[in-house]
Amino acid sequence: MAYTIEGSDGAWEVVVGLEVHAQVISNAKLFSGAPTAFGAAPNSQVSFVDAAFPGMLPVVNAACVAQAVRTGLGLNAHINLVSRFDRKNYFYADLPSGYQISQFEHPIVGTGAIEVELADGSTKTIGITRLHLEQDAGKLIHDQHPSKTLIDLNRSGVALMEIVSEPDIRSPEEAGAYVRKLRSILRYLGTCDGNMEEGSMRADVNVSVRRAGEAYRTRCEIKNVNSIRFVMQAVEAEAIRQVEVWESGGTVVQETRLFDSGRGITRPMRSKEDAQDYRYFPDPDLLPLVLDEDWVASLKAALPELPDARRTRFIQSYGLTLYDAGVLVAEKATADFFEKVCRGRDAKAAANWIAGDFFAAMNRQGRSIEDPPVTADALGGLLDLIADNTINGRIAKDVFEAMVATGKSAAAIVDEQGLRQVTDTGAIDIAVTRVLAANAANVALYQAGNTKLFGFFVGQAMKAMAGKGNPALINETLKRRLAEPRE
Amino acid sequence: MMLTDLTIAAARDGLRAKAFSAVELTMAHLHAIEALNPRLNAYITVSHARAVDRARAADAALAAGDACALTGIPLAIKDLFCTEGVRTTAASKILGPFVPPYESTVTANLLRDGAVFLGKANLDEFAMGSSNMTSAYGPVENPWKRRQDPNAVLVPGGSSGGSAAAVSARLAMGATGTDTGGSIRQPAAFCGIAGIKPTYGRCSRWGVVAFASSLDQPGPLARSVEDCAILLGSMAGHDPKDSTSANVPVPDFRAACRRGVKGLRIGVPREYRLDGTPDAIERLWRQGIGWLRDAGAEIVDVSLPHTKYGLPAYYIVAPAECSSNLARYDGVRFGARVAGGDLRELYERSRAEGFGAEVRRRVLIGTYVLSAGYYDAYYIRAQKVRTLILRDFTDAFATVDALVVPTAPSAAFAQGENMDDPIKMYLNDVFTIPASMAGVPGMSVPAGLDADGLPLGLQVIGRPFDEETVFAVSAAIEQAAGFTAVPALRAGG
Amino acid sequence: MSLDRATVRRIASLARIRVEDREEEPLCQELNGILGWIEQLNEVNIAGVPPLTGSGGLAMALRADLVTDGGYPEMVLANAPERVGDFYVVPKVVE
Ligand SMILES: [Mg+2]
Ligand SMILES: [Zn+2]
């Protein structure tokens, strides 16, 4: 079912295009030798170039160019062997030179496409219009002084990739899935850390609405949305607002807006009120950027395995379902974790454990795959104890929780708590005998044909053995004993 | 002979021969500055103490026998070059309080080679002008006087007018300049000295306050062609901090001055004959052609059909680039701020009060020609015309080794003249701008005097990165011209 | 193409240069004079001519990704007409 906004007089389709600004992973800035690390003291990572002092000149960082090309290749996009840097001229307190060096007419990367997975199991291809390199601006701090805005230029000049999508997105879900997939690809490539909280990935969300079959109507751009959840909320809030405007006889005006996450609404951005005329022209301080075809080919050859390819491999080599494989490859770190756990072990069991108890514990504790509640080796140790029948699956869940709580290995916990499973058929037989004796009425019902009760007997037997009984042997014993004629 | 009259080449020999010390040489210039600068206003800032310190260090180096190419040579630095710890104004109010914490590459090269900086030379504000009348620190007086009208105050040309006046009046042995559309060559001609705009990319622009990035090029001014060659040899070289700096070797320019012109083909472009050019300039041009022929060059008529479009194209490209380059002067991180109101008001007031009329005019023109709907009609068209101008030169250089033309369409004019109409002022650069637009080297050599006794220059234009031929031809003109006239106002004069 | 006072106001605003009312008319005339003179470029046949970019077809050299600069906030801030701590400051901006 296509997503629509139900207006008072019919359904509206939502049209979304995204411009994602992704901070390039590099040591130094795009045009200067100043460092890029996050969180440094104010204006301590600023060169005279970044502060636009008189006579300062930009020199392009080769690694940033390589990162842009690698990203373009990862987005299945066309690499432009000749591109150019342009100046985008406007005055703002976070822009020291009065222009941003960007790529307007001739970006380094042209059209491409990525495939996103949706909750209903379907996939959708979202077109990439372009990717270009540009400088980040400085940071303005409005809340530290009653009458002044403070300016920190540490981020000024850091390399950004602006990745522009086609207006192919039709719902908040698709918008979220697109950003998630893009972030996943960037992380696999190691070209952007995708950390939206620290601002290393930000989305400008272009939203318009229309009646089915219409041409595009006027769009609004919601600037600098800094989480996937907010992207989805912003799409919905803005679409609803526009539907209201149109349905009340008004006209949506093209403007720049901000998403107020506290109130869940968008509002016009005051600082961008006046009509922009950026007066783009080629930056005369820089020459055209010419790439060597062989160099691009060598970057392509050295590209890591990307999420789609990895998912296919997980399905083929590990026999995972499409869904499980998709969950595991979404984050490169998760996929790496999985492959570490499953090496030499049952891959499906590893996948189930990670997607189940492991994720649950991680979320519960507010931890991350980089700082997991249980290491990959420890989880592997637990799987080994299950595989060699030292413990059963039921006990394994308790052992796992004990591992999370104590940080101890599975083997240590099993030893300390005496959790080895009982495979002694004599002990099992005694337990089963007791259970059958204590539940004679149910035995009668079972033998009269209510075979659903089998699970009940298994549970009782397991309980009688404090959970440590070998489930297969319990099943086998119960089946045999229940099949015996009534005494 | 006074120390201040020496050429750089002669001073180097004198210093090495211990005929005088570097401190003596520097003090002679500092005294001349004290005497004459209040009138000429060639310097905005005089760095007396620094200069003496450097001269002492030079004497120590000379005594130790490790003198470099320019050890102890006192120079004026156009106040467009950022000099570490020394105020750099670009002759603008908006940079009035600015003290750079860094040294431009070109001046760092000169310091590396032992030069002594006497101070920062006056110029047109942000190098925008051809008369030095736009400086926020007052106009510069040309040390030359009209024979018939010695009271008239003449302009030194611009924008490197302070540099040219200082060298001409013996307030420096040489100077740095920058040339965007003629800003070294035209003031050199007006002040009776030599000056070369090298090939674009020959000297680093790093640390030079930008006017129009695709045109700006540092270069030297001095009283002889050889002195210019010595200075350029020090200033030039590849700089990885400037993406437009050419990675080409720096040849021995001084040696090239002695090559002669025998066998060279010298082009005379017919489009440089303009109606209204004074007879004296036409005559001098013909004379210069004759000198070169006599010295063994072959003279060839050539055509540069797009010459006349250089000037109007320049007045699109240069203002467009300057409107963007000067956006950084906003009263926030350095320079003068006019406070009051909100951020927009801070910008608008700081820039309205910080920039003079000519700078404002060019920033506005540049903003206009880049603005939506006009970019293609103006900027793109101008850059296409620029391609045609470059092609003209490329075609000409397929048959000739250098071109010889006048430097400027007139001799120095008086303060107040040409001021009523900006275009009249712009026309001063009609002969220098084509080489700027094409990025090829051009040198002005003092070659004669007009009827008023004012100096006139001839310009030699060469192939890209072939400054050697430019120096060879210029030296031949210099030798034949035997220009020995001196300005009325000069040290000891 | 001739520009009117409204255009002068617009470009002055884009360029963030305050222009007083009384300055508008003379500026308008001056700029029109220059733009009118520039119109002679329309005589040139530019069909098929590429605009000049770069300098003489030189390839642009790139920089290695090394931290070689920064780390001198005092020098960066020393020329600031106004500062608060290690920050530049402007009148409060509302976004
Ligand atoms: Mg955007
Ligand atoms: Zn952007």
PDB file of N, CA, C and O and ligand atoms in Angstrom, chain A residues 19 21 88 162 204 221 223, ligand 1:
ATOM      1  N   GLU A  19      19.292  15.668   0.402  1.00  0.00           N
ATOM      2  CA  GLU A  19      20.679  16.074   0.205  1.00  0.00           C
ATOM      3  C   GLU A  19      21.384  15.747   1.505  1.00  0.00           C
ATOM      4  O   GLU A  19      21.109  16.358   2.522  1.00  0.00           O
ATOM      5  N   HIS A  21      24.699  15.606   3.727  1.00  0.00           N
ATOM      6  CA  HIS A  21      26.072  16.085   3.878  1.00  0.00           C
ATOM      7  C   HIS A  21      26.821  15.095   4.755  1.00  0.00           C
ATOM      8  O   HIS A  21      26.458  14.900   5.913  1.00  0.00           O
ATOM      9  N   LYS A  88      30.511  29.412  -3.975  1.00  0.00           N
ATOM     10  CA  LYS A  88      29.112  29.731  -3.694  1.00  0.00           C
ATOM     11  C   LYS A  88      29.162  30.926  -2.741  1.00  0.00           C
ATOM     12  O   LYS A  88      29.578  30.786  -1.588  1.00  0.00           O
ATOM     13  N   GLU A 162      28.476  16.153  -0.447  1.00  0.00           N
ATOM     14  CA  GLU A 162      27.030  16.354  -0.509  1.00  0.00           C
ATOM     15  C   GLU A 162      26.485  15.341  -1.502  1.00  0.00           C
ATOM     16  O   GLU A 162      26.844  15.346  -2.680  1.00  0.00           O
ATOM     17  N   ASP A 204      19.462  17.421   4.406  1.00  0.00           N
ATOM     18  CA  ASP A 204      18.512  18.454   4.008  1.00  0.00           C
ATOM     19  C   ASP A 204      17.392  17.707   3.298  1.00  0.00           C
ATOM     20  O   ASP A 204      17.643  16.966   2.349  1.00  0.00           O
ATOM     21  N   GLU A 221      12.626  22.997   1.651  1.00  0.00           N
ATOM     22  CA  GLU A 221      13.827  22.297   2.085  1.00  0.00           C
ATOM     23  C   GLU A 221      13.959  22.427   3.593  1.00  0.00           C
ATOM     24  O   GLU A 221      13.999  23.540   4.128  1.00  0.00           O
ATOM     25  N   LYS A 223      16.328  22.010   6.554  1.00  0.00           N
ATOM     26  CA  LYS A 223      17.787  21.987   6.654  1.00  0.00           C
ATOM     27  C   LYS A 223      18.282  21.200   7.856  1.00  0.00           C
ATOM     28  O   LYS A 223      17.684  21.245   8.928  1.00  0.00           O
TER      29      LYS A 223
HETATM   30 MG    MG D   1      21.479  21.789   0.287  1.00  0.00          MG
END
